[in-house]
Each structure stands twice: as structure tokens, then as C-alpha cells.
């Protein structure tokens, strides 16, 4: 499915299909302002600083990151948001702010999604890392994809009756995929709901499409899908695999079935993945 066809699918279903009943929280005003500031040819640094300073908790996170062992080295502690931004850098500052604003826009208070935002943050770190190892991938877009990839799950949990039980069933079944169980029970799935949120929040079209197709891995390499979307999905599969290795979890079904296609698309190898695992572990240890 191409970006235009995915957009049409979502818009049509939103008007008269199953998505009509899905409640999407509004995009936080500060996130919309941040996106606008960063979308300019020359990002508006003063606006980013104003946004960062407008929320005490967000400012505290930036200062804590700037004063962490990763960044402080032999420098003096940062005491202002501006100093923190200078030390961390604009891209990492924006990534941290995006994660904070997303987490607060969609709170998760359910045992079915324990550690959801913690794992989303780690996935975003893993995506950023993978993007830096490969040519032609936007690190910013990769990080955002890592954050938003499974955002459809808390969206559905908040507004679809019985979705918590579906999550338990989907994780336990071995005869069909996770999203197949979601669709059997609710006529939609978290990939569609996540793409709907990305569409409603005016996120990048490539991001919306990659979220929609991130479990449709048979589409990898399909000429009807934009290359940028393939790249995000393939990198996301590797990032998820690296996370699972770090957590001591077994390989998941998507990796077992589709790793060769993902690696082929990215011109990478299993040896590369093993090397990346060694490099990424200390980064995830500190996350």
C-alpha cells in the first residue's frame, strides 16, 4: 500500500467504518509548536527553548540528561534549559521533548501495558542507533518511529471494550499473528489505530505509512510502497530484535520470518546485527 492509499483507507474508515468510534486524543499544543519550529528550513531555536522551559517536568528531564555521565564529562553542571540544549544538541533535545509530550498526552495506567513508554523510549534509542549505522535514514524520523510504532495499543485500550483481554489472547496464541487476533475481535488493530493518530497529528506521511505497515512485513520490497517506508519498517524490525536481545527475550515470529528481507533491503548482514548488539547494549543499559 502506498502513502496515498493508506491515507485514503484511514480517512474513509474514519468517516464511516470501524475507526469512526476510535477516540484519538488531540495533539498536544506544545508538540504541535515543536513540530512547526523544527519544520522550518532553519529550526527556530528560541521557540524550541521557550517550549522546553514552559513545562517544569520537561525542563527537569532535559537538565537531568545534560548532567548525566553520558554528557557531562568534565564540564560544569547545567543549570538552565538553554545550557542543557547546547550540551545535548538540538536533535536529542527535540527527541526527548517529543517523547515526554507523547507520554503525557496518552497516559498508560494498565497492567496490560506495563513499561509501555519505557520500552517505547528504548525502541526509539535503538532506532536512532540503527539509523546512524546506515546511509539514507533520517535519525530524527527513525527516533520518532520508535516512539510511535505501537502507540495504537494504548489508544485502543482506552476506548475499545475488551481490548485488554484481546492483548492477553493475542500474546498467547501461536496459530495466528497478534494483529490477526486484534482484527478478529475488534475489526481493527493497533497498526491502523497508530496510523490514524499519526494522520490526525499531522506527522510525516512516511511515518504514518510505516506505522500502518509495521506488521505487514510481507510487503517489504513491494514496488507500490515508498522506499522510505520500507526502510523505516526494516530498521524497526532490527531495532526490535536488538531490544529483545538486550532484554534476554527469544526471537519473535516477525524476526524469524522476515529478517532476511529486512537485512537485504538495508544491505546489512547478521554479522552487522551482532556487532550492533555489542555497541547498543551499553546505551540501553543507561536508558
PDB file of C-alpha atoms in Angstrom:
ATOM      1  CA  UNK A   1       0.000   0.000   0.000  1.00  0.00           C
ATOM      2  CA  UNK A   2       1.330   3.420  -0.943  1.00  0.00           C
ATOM      3  CA  UNK A   3       1.118   6.504   1.276  1.00  0.00           C
ATOM      4  CA  UNK A   4      -1.868   7.937  -0.679  1.00  0.00           C
ATOM      5  CA  UNK A   5      -3.762   4.637  -0.485  1.00  0.00           C
ATOM      6  CA  UNK A   6      -3.112   4.340   3.260  1.00  0.00           C
ATOM      7  CA  UNK A   7      -4.267   7.924   3.769  1.00  0.00           C
ATOM      8  CA  UNK A   8      -7.439   7.185   1.785  1.00  0.00           C
ATOM      9  CA  UNK A   9      -8.037   3.957   3.736  1.00  0.00           C
ATOM     10  CA  UNK A  10      -7.780   5.756   7.061  1.00  0.00           C
ATOM     11  CA  UNK A  11      -9.896   8.729   6.005  1.00  0.00           C
ATOM     12  CA  UNK A  12     -12.645   6.508   4.594  1.00  0.00           C
ATOM     13  CA  UNK A  13     -12.761   4.277   7.650  1.00  0.00           C
ATOM     14  CA  UNK A  14     -12.715   7.313   9.903  1.00  0.00           C
ATOM     15  CA  UNK A  15     -15.849   8.670   8.217  1.00  0.00           C
ATOM     16  CA  UNK A  16     -17.975   5.558   8.017  1.00  0.00           C
ATOM     17  CA  UNK A  17     -16.004   2.485   9.148  1.00  0.00           C
ATOM     18  CA  UNK A  18     -14.733   0.976  12.366  1.00  0.00           C
ATOM     19  CA  UNK A  19     -12.328   3.849  13.001  1.00  0.00           C
ATOM     20  CA  UNK A  20     -15.299   6.165  13.465  1.00  0.00           C
ATOM     21  CA  UNK A  21     -15.565   5.019  17.080  1.00  0.00           C
ATOM     22  CA  UNK A  22     -11.850   5.302  17.921  1.00  0.00           C
ATOM     23  CA  UNK A  23     -11.115   8.265  20.173  1.00  0.00           C
ATOM     24  CA  UNK A  24      -7.849   9.981  19.258  1.00  0.00           C
ATOM     25  CA  UNK A  25      -6.515  12.410  21.866  1.00  0.00           C
ATOM     26  CA  UNK A  26      -5.729  15.852  20.472  1.00  0.00           C
ATOM     27  CA  UNK A  27      -2.147  16.576  19.561  1.00  0.00           C
ATOM     28  CA  UNK A  28      -0.600  18.465  22.489  1.00  0.00           C
ATOM     29  CA  UNK A  29      -0.245  22.161  21.724  1.00  0.00           C
ATOM     30  CA  UNK A  30       3.424  22.117  22.716  1.00  0.00           C
ATOM     31  CA  UNK A  31       4.130  19.168  20.392  1.00  0.00           C
ATOM     32  CA  UNK A  32       2.411  20.954  17.504  1.00  0.00           C
ATOM     33  CA  UNK A  33       4.526  24.037  18.199  1.00  0.00           C
ATOM     34  CA  UNK A  34       7.670  21.906  18.386  1.00  0.00           C
ATOM     35  CA  UNK A  35       6.899  20.254  15.056  1.00  0.00           C
ATOM     36  CA  UNK A  36       6.314  23.650  13.464  1.00  0.00           C
ATOM     37  CA  UNK A  37       9.564  25.060  14.867  1.00  0.00           C
ATOM     38  CA  UNK A  38      11.583  22.095  13.611  1.00  0.00           C
ATOM     39  CA  UNK A  39       9.892  22.023  10.186  1.00  0.00           C
ATOM     40  CA  UNK A  40      11.452  25.338   9.172  1.00  0.00           C
ATOM     41  CA  UNK A  41      14.493  25.378   6.927  1.00  0.00           C
ATOM     42  CA  UNK A  42      16.392  26.862   9.851  1.00  0.00           C
ATOM     43  CA  UNK A  43      14.816  25.460  13.050  1.00  0.00           C
ATOM     44  CA  UNK A  44      13.631  28.153  15.450  1.00  0.00           C
ATOM     45  CA  UNK A  45      15.958  27.546  18.404  1.00  0.00           C
ATOM     46  CA  UNK A  46      14.377  30.251  20.523  1.00  0.00           C
ATOM     47  CA  UNK A  47      10.928  28.709  20.085  1.00  0.00           C
ATOM     48  CA  UNK A  48      12.255  25.255  20.995  1.00  0.00           C
ATOM     49  CA  UNK A  49      13.822  26.751  24.128  1.00  0.00           C
ATOM     50  CA  UNK A  50      10.552  28.501  25.044  1.00  0.00           C
ATOM     51  CA  UNK A  51       8.646  25.239  24.649  1.00  0.00           C
ATOM     52  CA  UNK A  52      11.185  23.338  26.739  1.00  0.00           C
ATOM     53  CA  UNK A  53      11.080  25.937  29.512  1.00  0.00           C
ATOM     54  CA  UNK A  54       7.266  26.100  29.556  1.00  0.00           C
ATOM     55  CA  UNK A  55       6.916  22.768  31.393  1.00  0.00           C
ATOM     56  CA  UNK A  56       8.811  22.263  34.655  1.00  0.00           C
ATOM     57  CA  UNK A  57       8.883  18.473  34.376  1.00  0.00           C
ATOM     58  CA  UNK A  58      10.163  18.580  30.785  1.00  0.00           C
ATOM     59  CA  UNK A  59      12.853  21.075  31.762  1.00  0.00           C
ATOM     60  CA  UNK A  60      13.913  18.790  34.613  1.00  0.00           C
ATOM     61  CA  UNK A  61      14.285  15.839  32.237  1.00  0.00           C
ATOM     62  CA  UNK A  62      16.483  17.880  29.878  1.00  0.00           C
ATOM     63  CA  UNK A  63      18.674  19.067  32.747  1.00  0.00           C
ATOM     64  CA  UNK A  64      18.986  15.549  34.143  1.00  0.00           C
ATOM     65  CA  UNK A  65      20.031  14.250  30.728  1.00  0.00           C
ATOM     66  CA  UNK A  66      22.536  17.087  30.205  1.00  0.00           C
ATOM     67  CA  UNK A  67      24.092  16.402  33.620  1.00  0.00           C
ATOM     68  CA  UNK A  68      24.223  12.626  33.173  1.00  0.00           C
ATOM     69  CA  UNK A  69      27.599  10.869  32.841  1.00  0.00           C
ATOM     70  CA  UNK A  70      26.958  10.446  29.111  1.00  0.00           C
ATOM     71  CA  UNK A  71      27.078  14.212  28.519  1.00  0.00           C
ATOM     72  CA  UNK A  72      28.699  15.999  31.426  1.00  0.00           C
ATOM     73  CA  UNK A  73      32.266  14.646  31.042  1.00  0.00           C
ATOM     74  CA  UNK A  74      34.473  17.199  32.828  1.00  0.00           C
ATOM     75  CA  UNK A  75      32.125  20.127  32.264  1.00  0.00           C
ATOM     76  CA  UNK A  76      30.286  22.150  34.860  1.00  0.00           C
ATOM     77  CA  UNK A  77      26.679  21.124  35.668  1.00  0.00           C
ATOM     78  CA  UNK A  78      23.992  22.758  33.532  1.00  0.00           C
ATOM     79  CA  UNK A  79      21.561  24.924  35.474  1.00  0.00           C
ATOM     80  CA  UNK A  80      19.351  26.310  32.678  1.00  0.00           C
ATOM     81  CA  UNK A  81      17.377  24.801  29.816  1.00  0.00           C
ATOM     82  CA  UNK A  82      19.471  26.762  27.330  1.00  0.00           C
ATOM     83  CA  UNK A  83      22.678  25.268  28.693  1.00  0.00           C
ATOM     84  CA  UNK A  84      21.131  21.798  28.580  1.00  0.00           C
ATOM     85  CA  UNK A  85      20.086  22.248  24.953  1.00  0.00           C
ATOM     86  CA  UNK A  86      23.577  23.393  23.992  1.00  0.00           C
ATOM     87  CA  UNK A  87      25.214  20.404  25.660  1.00  0.00           C
ATOM     88  CA  UNK A  88      22.751  17.765  24.433  1.00  0.00           C
ATOM     89  CA  UNK A  89      22.259  19.190  20.953  1.00  0.00           C
ATOM     90  CA  UNK A  90      19.084  20.229  19.152  1.00  0.00           C
ATOM     91  CA  UNK A  91      18.198  16.815  17.742  1.00  0.00           C
ATOM     92  CA  UNK A  92      18.439  14.968  21.047  1.00  0.00           C
ATOM     93  CA  UNK A  93      16.650  17.807  22.820  1.00  0.00           C
ATOM     94  CA  UNK A  94      13.774  17.557  20.344  1.00  0.00           C
ATOM     95  CA  UNK A  95      13.660  13.775  20.664  1.00  0.00           C
ATOM     96  CA  UNK A  96      13.468  13.961  24.464  1.00  0.00           C
ATOM     97  CA  UNK A  97      10.738  16.612  24.321  1.00  0.00           C
ATOM     98  CA  UNK A  98       8.704  14.611  21.786  1.00  0.00           C
ATOM     99  CA  UNK A  99       8.838  11.530  23.981  1.00  0.00           C
ATOM    100  CA  UNK A 100       7.821  13.491  27.064  1.00  0.00           C
ATOM    101  CA  UNK A 101       4.883  15.176  25.349  1.00  0.00           C
ATOM    102  CA  UNK A 102       3.650  11.926  23.783  1.00  0.00           C
ATOM    103  CA  UNK A 103       3.804  10.074  27.098  1.00  0.00           C
ATOM    104  CA  UNK A 104       1.793  12.786  28.831  1.00  0.00           C
ATOM    105  CA  UNK A 105      -0.762  13.004  26.012  1.00  0.00           C
ATOM    106  CA  UNK A 106      -1.543   9.276  26.219  1.00  0.00           C
ATOM    107  CA  UNK A 107      -1.109   8.074  29.803  1.00  0.00           C
ATOM    108  CA  UNK A 108      -0.966   4.323  30.332  1.00  0.00           C
ATOM    109  CA  UNK A 109      -2.284   3.023  33.651  1.00  0.00           C
ATOM    110  CA  UNK A 110      -2.915  -0.608  32.843  1.00  0.00           C
ATOM    111  CA  UNK A 111      -1.084  -3.831  33.732  1.00  0.00           C
ATOM    112  CA  UNK A 112      -1.636  -4.910  30.125  1.00  0.00           C
ATOM    113  CA  UNK A 113       0.863  -2.269  29.032  1.00  0.00           C
ATOM    114  CA  UNK A 114       3.346  -2.293  31.887  1.00  0.00           C
ATOM    115  CA  UNK A 115       6.549  -0.448  30.935  1.00  0.00           C
ATOM    116  CA  UNK A 116       4.999   0.628  27.625  1.00  0.00           C
ATOM    117  CA  UNK A 117       6.577   4.091  27.486  1.00  0.00           C
ATOM    118  CA  UNK A 118       9.854   2.828  28.914  1.00  0.00           C
ATOM    119  CA  UNK A 119      10.071   0.304  26.106  1.00  0.00           C
ATOM    120  CA  UNK A 120       8.973   2.895  23.554  1.00  0.00           C
ATOM    121  CA  UNK A 121      11.821   5.155  24.654  1.00  0.00           C
ATOM    122  CA  UNK A 122      14.295   2.290  24.349  1.00  0.00           C
ATOM    123  CA  UNK A 123      12.918   1.381  20.915  1.00  0.00           C
ATOM    124  CA  UNK A 124      13.426   4.984  19.855  1.00  0.00           C
ATOM    125  CA  UNK A 125      17.042   4.843  21.063  1.00  0.00           C
ATOM    126  CA  UNK A 126      17.579   1.592  19.180  1.00  0.00           C
ATOM    127  CA  UNK A 127      16.035   3.075  16.026  1.00  0.00           C
ATOM    128  CA  UNK A 128      18.276   6.136  16.270  1.00  0.00           C
ATOM    129  CA  UNK A 129      21.294   3.874  16.680  1.00  0.00           C
ATOM    130  CA  UNK A 130      20.392   1.706  13.665  1.00  0.00           C
ATOM    131  CA  UNK A 131      19.759   4.819  11.572  1.00  0.00           C
ATOM    132  CA  UNK A 132      23.272   6.074  12.354  1.00  0.00           C
ATOM    133  CA  UNK A 133      24.774   2.826  11.090  1.00  0.00           C
ATOM    134  CA  UNK A 134      23.097   3.006   7.690  1.00  0.00           C
ATOM    135  CA  UNK A 135      23.115   5.615   4.917  1.00  0.00           C
ATOM    136  CA  UNK A 136      19.986   7.408   3.856  1.00  0.00           C
ATOM    137  CA  UNK A 137      17.936   7.125   7.062  1.00  0.00           C
ATOM    138  CA  UNK A 138      16.824  10.236   8.928  1.00  0.00           C
ATOM    139  CA  UNK A 139      17.830   9.765  12.559  1.00  0.00           C
ATOM    140  CA  UNK A 140      15.039  12.119  13.667  1.00  0.00           C
ATOM    141  CA  UNK A 141      12.375  10.221  11.738  1.00  0.00           C
ATOM    142  CA  UNK A 142      13.746   6.886  12.953  1.00  0.00           C
ATOM    143  CA  UNK A 143      13.585   8.042  16.575  1.00  0.00           C
ATOM    144  CA  UNK A 144      10.009   9.262  16.173  1.00  0.00           C
ATOM    145  CA  UNK A 145       9.015   5.980  14.532  1.00  0.00           C
ATOM    146  CA  UNK A 146      10.461   4.104  17.505  1.00  0.00           C
ATOM    147  CA  UNK A 147       8.323   6.179  19.865  1.00  0.00           C
ATOM    148  CA  UNK A 148       5.097   5.962  17.870  1.00  0.00           C
ATOM    149  CA  UNK A 149       5.361   2.455  16.398  1.00  0.00           C
ATOM    150  CA  UNK A 150       2.978   0.782  18.885  1.00  0.00           C
ATOM    151  CA  UNK A 151       1.069   3.862  20.032  1.00  0.00           C
ATOM    152  CA  UNK A 152      -2.135   2.311  18.704  1.00  0.00           C
ATOM    153  CA  UNK A 153      -2.147  -0.084  21.668  1.00  0.00           C
ATOM    154  CA  UNK A 154      -2.847   2.492  24.411  1.00  0.00           C
ATOM    155  CA  UNK A 155      -5.238   4.265  22.031  1.00  0.00           C
ATOM    156  CA  UNK A 156      -7.293   1.088  21.621  1.00  0.00           C
ATOM    157  CA  UNK A 157      -7.004   0.177  25.289  1.00  0.00           C
ATOM    158  CA  UNK A 158      -8.586   3.475  26.292  1.00  0.00           C
ATOM    159  CA  UNK A 159     -11.611   3.334  24.020  1.00  0.00           C
ATOM    160  CA  UNK A 160     -12.318  -0.243  22.841  1.00  0.00           C
ATOM    161  CA  UNK A 161     -14.213  -2.520  25.175  1.00  0.00           C
ATOM    162  CA  UNK A 162     -12.433  -5.812  25.814  1.00  0.00           C
ATOM    163  CA  UNK A 163      -9.149  -4.783  24.193  1.00  0.00           C
ATOM    164  CA  UNK A 164      -7.182  -5.659  27.340  1.00  0.00           C
ATOM    165  CA  UNK A 165      -8.387  -9.254  27.114  1.00  0.00           C
ATOM    166  CA  UNK A 166      -7.555  -9.270  23.414  1.00  0.00           C
ATOM    167  CA  UNK A 167      -3.965  -8.274  24.213  1.00  0.00           C
ATOM    168  CA  UNK A 168      -3.617 -11.242  26.553  1.00  0.00           C
ATOM    169  CA  UNK A 169      -5.112 -13.599  23.963  1.00  0.00           C
ATOM    170  CA  UNK A 170      -3.033 -12.198  21.094  1.00  0.00           C
ATOM    171  CA  UNK A 171       0.216 -12.600  23.041  1.00  0.00           C
ATOM    172  CA  UNK A 172      -0.633 -16.202  23.934  1.00  0.00           C
ATOM    173  CA  UNK A 173      -1.823 -17.526  20.559  1.00  0.00           C
ATOM    174  CA  UNK A 174       0.611 -19.301  18.277  1.00  0.00           C
ATOM    175  CA  UNK A 175      -1.823 -20.140  15.482  1.00  0.00           C
ATOM    176  CA  UNK A 176      -2.150 -16.573  14.189  1.00  0.00           C
ATOM    177  CA  UNK A 177      -0.455 -13.196  14.438  1.00  0.00           C
ATOM    178  CA  UNK A 178      -1.074 -10.522  17.047  1.00  0.00           C
ATOM    179  CA  UNK A 179      -2.894  -8.210  14.653  1.00  0.00           C
ATOM    180  CA  UNK A 180      -4.956 -11.122  13.270  1.00  0.00           C
ATOM    181  CA  UNK A 181      -6.352 -11.649  16.759  1.00  0.00           C
ATOM    182  CA  UNK A 182      -6.995  -7.911  17.143  1.00  0.00           C
ATOM    183  CA  UNK A 183      -8.892  -7.829  13.851  1.00  0.00           C
ATOM    184  CA  UNK A 184     -10.864 -10.975  14.671  1.00  0.00           C
ATOM    185  CA  UNK A 185     -12.081  -9.417  17.924  1.00  0.00           C
ATOM    186  CA  UNK A 186     -12.417  -5.741  17.006  1.00  0.00           C
ATOM    187  CA  UNK A 187     -12.248  -5.399  13.184  1.00  0.00           C
ATOM    188  CA  UNK A 188      -9.153  -3.197  13.547  1.00  0.00           C
ATOM    189  CA  UNK A 189      -5.668  -3.382  15.054  1.00  0.00           C
ATOM    190  CA  UNK A 190      -3.022  -1.265  16.742  1.00  0.00           C
ATOM    191  CA  UNK A 191      -1.151  -0.635  13.468  1.00  0.00           C
ATOM    192  CA  UNK A 192      -4.235   1.015  11.962  1.00  0.00           C
ATOM    193  CA  UNK A 193      -5.015   2.933  15.167  1.00  0.00           C
ATOM    194  CA  UNK A 194      -1.422   4.159  15.368  1.00  0.00           C
ATOM    195  CA  UNK A 195      -1.504   5.327  11.761  1.00  0.00           C
ATOM    196  CA  UNK A 196      -4.781   7.120  12.491  1.00  0.00           C
ATOM    197  CA  UNK A 197      -3.133   9.025  15.335  1.00  0.00           C
ATOM    198  CA  UNK A 198      -0.137   9.923  13.149  1.00  0.00           C
ATOM    199  CA  UNK A 199      -2.552  11.166  10.481  1.00  0.00           C
ATOM    200  CA  UNK A 200      -4.610  13.168  12.985  1.00  0.00           C
ATOM    201  CA  UNK A 201      -1.487  14.733  14.482  1.00  0.00           C
ATOM    202  CA  UNK A 202      -0.059  15.702  11.069  1.00  0.00           C
ATOM    203  CA  UNK A 203       3.027  13.550  11.452  1.00  0.00           C
ATOM    204  CA  UNK A 204       5.250  12.815   8.451  1.00  0.00           C
ATOM    205  CA  UNK A 205       3.416  10.745   5.784  1.00  0.00           C
ATOM    206  CA  UNK A 206       6.262   8.186   5.752  1.00  0.00           C
ATOM    207  CA  UNK A 207       5.832   7.756   9.500  1.00  0.00           C
ATOM    208  CA  UNK A 208       2.076   7.226   9.169  1.00  0.00           C
ATOM    209  CA  UNK A 209       2.569   4.593   6.466  1.00  0.00           C
ATOM    210  CA  UNK A 210       5.344   2.762   8.305  1.00  0.00           C
ATOM    211  CA  UNK A 211       3.204   2.522  11.448  1.00  0.00           C
ATOM    212  CA  UNK A 212       0.328   1.183   9.363  1.00  0.00           C
ATOM    213  CA  UNK A 213       2.504  -1.491   7.727  1.00  0.00           C
ATOM    214  CA  UNK A 214       4.914  -2.399  10.525  1.00  0.00           C
ATOM    215  CA  UNK A 215       3.352  -5.848  10.928  1.00  0.00           C
ATOM    216  CA  UNK A 216       2.624  -6.271   7.205  1.00  0.00           C
ATOM    217  CA  UNK A 217       6.172  -7.470   6.606  1.00  0.00           C
ATOM    218  CA  UNK A 218       5.311  -9.443   3.503  1.00  0.00           C
ATOM    219  CA  UNK A 219       5.140  -6.044   1.813  1.00  0.00           C
ATOM    220  CA  UNK A 220       8.890  -5.459   2.248  1.00  0.00           C
ATOM    221  CA  UNK A 221      10.255  -4.706  -1.197  1.00  0.00           C
ATOM    222  CA  UNK A 222       6.835  -4.221  -2.806  1.00  0.00           C
ATOM    223  CA  UNK A 223       7.247  -1.569  -5.504  1.00  0.00           C
ATOM    224  CA  UNK A 224       3.919   0.027  -4.555  1.00  0.00           C
ATOM    225  CA  UNK A 225       5.332   1.044  -1.158  1.00  0.00           C
ATOM    226  CA  UNK A 226       7.640   4.051  -0.964  1.00  0.00           C
ATOM    227  CA  UNK A 227      11.319   3.205  -0.264  1.00  0.00           C
ATOM    228  CA  UNK A 228      11.422   5.442   2.826  1.00  0.00           C
ATOM    229  CA  UNK A 229       8.573   3.423   4.331  1.00  0.00           C
ATOM    230  CA  UNK A 230      10.345   0.120   3.633  1.00  0.00           C
ATOM    231  CA  UNK A 231      13.484   1.482   5.265  1.00  0.00           C
ATOM    232  CA  UNK A 232      11.700   2.511   8.465  1.00  0.00           C
ATOM    233  CA  UNK A 233       9.940  -0.853   8.724  1.00  0.00           C
ATOM    234  CA  UNK A 234      13.111  -2.854   8.070  1.00  0.00           C
ATOM    235  CA  UNK A 235      15.141  -0.786  10.538  1.00  0.00           C
ATOM    236  CA  UNK A 236      12.318  -1.126  13.054  1.00  0.00           C
ATOM    237  CA  UNK A 237      12.440  -4.910  12.809  1.00  0.00           C
ATOM    238  CA  UNK A 238      16.167  -4.830  13.566  1.00  0.00           C
ATOM    239  CA  UNK A 239      15.698  -2.368  16.429  1.00  0.00           C
ATOM    240  CA  UNK A 240      13.015  -4.577  17.980  1.00  0.00           C
ATOM    241  CA  UNK A 241      15.305  -7.594  17.660  1.00  0.00           C
ATOM    242  CA  UNK A 242      18.174  -5.726  19.344  1.00  0.00           C
ATOM    243  CA  UNK A 243      15.855  -4.708  22.188  1.00  0.00           C
ATOM    244  CA  UNK A 244      14.797  -8.307  22.704  1.00  0.00           C
ATOM    245  CA  UNK A 245      18.428  -9.443  22.760  1.00  0.00           C
ATOM    246  CA  UNK A 246      19.179  -6.824  25.393  1.00  0.00           C
ATOM    247  CA  UNK A 247      16.232  -7.971  27.487  1.00  0.00           C
ATOM    248  CA  UNK A 248      17.140 -11.646  27.151  1.00  0.00           C
ATOM    249  CA  UNK A 249      13.941 -12.468  25.268  1.00  0.00           C
ATOM    250  CA  UNK A 250      13.682 -15.087  22.498  1.00  0.00           C
ATOM    251  CA  UNK A 251      13.476 -14.089  18.838  1.00  0.00           C
ATOM    252  CA  UNK A 252       9.942 -13.107  17.874  1.00  0.00           C
ATOM    253  CA  UNK A 253       7.988 -14.525  14.957  1.00  0.00           C
ATOM    254  CA  UNK A 254       8.387 -11.415  12.784  1.00  0.00           C
ATOM    255  CA  UNK A 255      12.188 -11.550  13.051  1.00  0.00           C
ATOM    256  CA  UNK A 256      12.332 -15.290  12.351  1.00  0.00           C
ATOM    257  CA  UNK A 257      10.104 -14.949   9.287  1.00  0.00           C
ATOM    258  CA  UNK A 258      11.283 -11.679   7.791  1.00  0.00           C
ATOM    259  CA  UNK A 259      14.837 -10.888   8.928  1.00  0.00           C
ATOM    260  CA  UNK A 260      16.354 -11.895   5.542  1.00  0.00           C
ATOM    261  CA  UNK A 261      14.120  -9.464   3.621  1.00  0.00           C
ATOM    262  CA  UNK A 262      14.790  -6.635   6.084  1.00  0.00           C
ATOM    263  CA  UNK A 263      18.556  -7.168   6.013  1.00  0.00           C
ATOM    264  CA  UNK A 264      18.545  -7.438   2.237  1.00  0.00           C
ATOM    265  CA  UNK A 265      16.624  -4.174   1.889  1.00  0.00           C
ATOM    266  CA  UNK A 266      19.114  -2.373   4.136  1.00  0.00           C
ATOM    267  CA  UNK A 267      22.179  -4.068   2.628  1.00  0.00           C
ATOM    268  CA  UNK A 268      23.069  -5.348   6.085  1.00  0.00           C
ATOM    269  CA  UNK A 269      24.028  -8.767   7.423  1.00  0.00           C
ATOM    270  CA  UNK A 270      23.577 -10.864  10.542  1.00  0.00           C
ATOM    271  CA  UNK A 271      27.219 -10.120  11.355  1.00  0.00           C
ATOM    272  CA  UNK A 272      26.339  -6.406  11.299  1.00  0.00           C
ATOM    273  CA  UNK A 273      23.455  -7.045  13.690  1.00  0.00           C
ATOM    274  CA  UNK A 274      25.730  -8.944  16.081  1.00  0.00           C
ATOM    275  CA  UNK A 275      28.193  -6.042  16.018  1.00  0.00           C
ATOM    276  CA  UNK A 276      25.406  -3.513  16.578  1.00  0.00           C
ATOM    277  CA  UNK A 277      24.192  -5.566  19.530  1.00  0.00           C
ATOM    278  CA  UNK A 278      27.593  -5.166  21.202  1.00  0.00           C
ATOM    279  CA  UNK A 279      27.617  -1.405  20.577  1.00  0.00           C
ATOM    280  CA  UNK A 280      23.996  -0.769  21.566  1.00  0.00           C
ATOM    281  CA  UNK A 281      23.956  -2.684  24.863  1.00  0.00           C
ATOM    282  CA  UNK A 282      25.724  -0.022  26.960  1.00  0.00           C
ATOM    283  CA  UNK A 283      23.417   2.644  25.512  1.00  0.00           C
ATOM    284  CA  UNK A 284      20.317   0.678  26.501  1.00  0.00           C
ATOM    285  CA  UNK A 285      21.861  -0.136  29.893  1.00  0.00           C
ATOM    286  CA  UNK A 286      21.880   3.560  30.731  1.00  0.00           C
ATOM    287  CA  UNK A 287      18.423   4.319  29.305  1.00  0.00           C
TER     288      UNK A 287
END
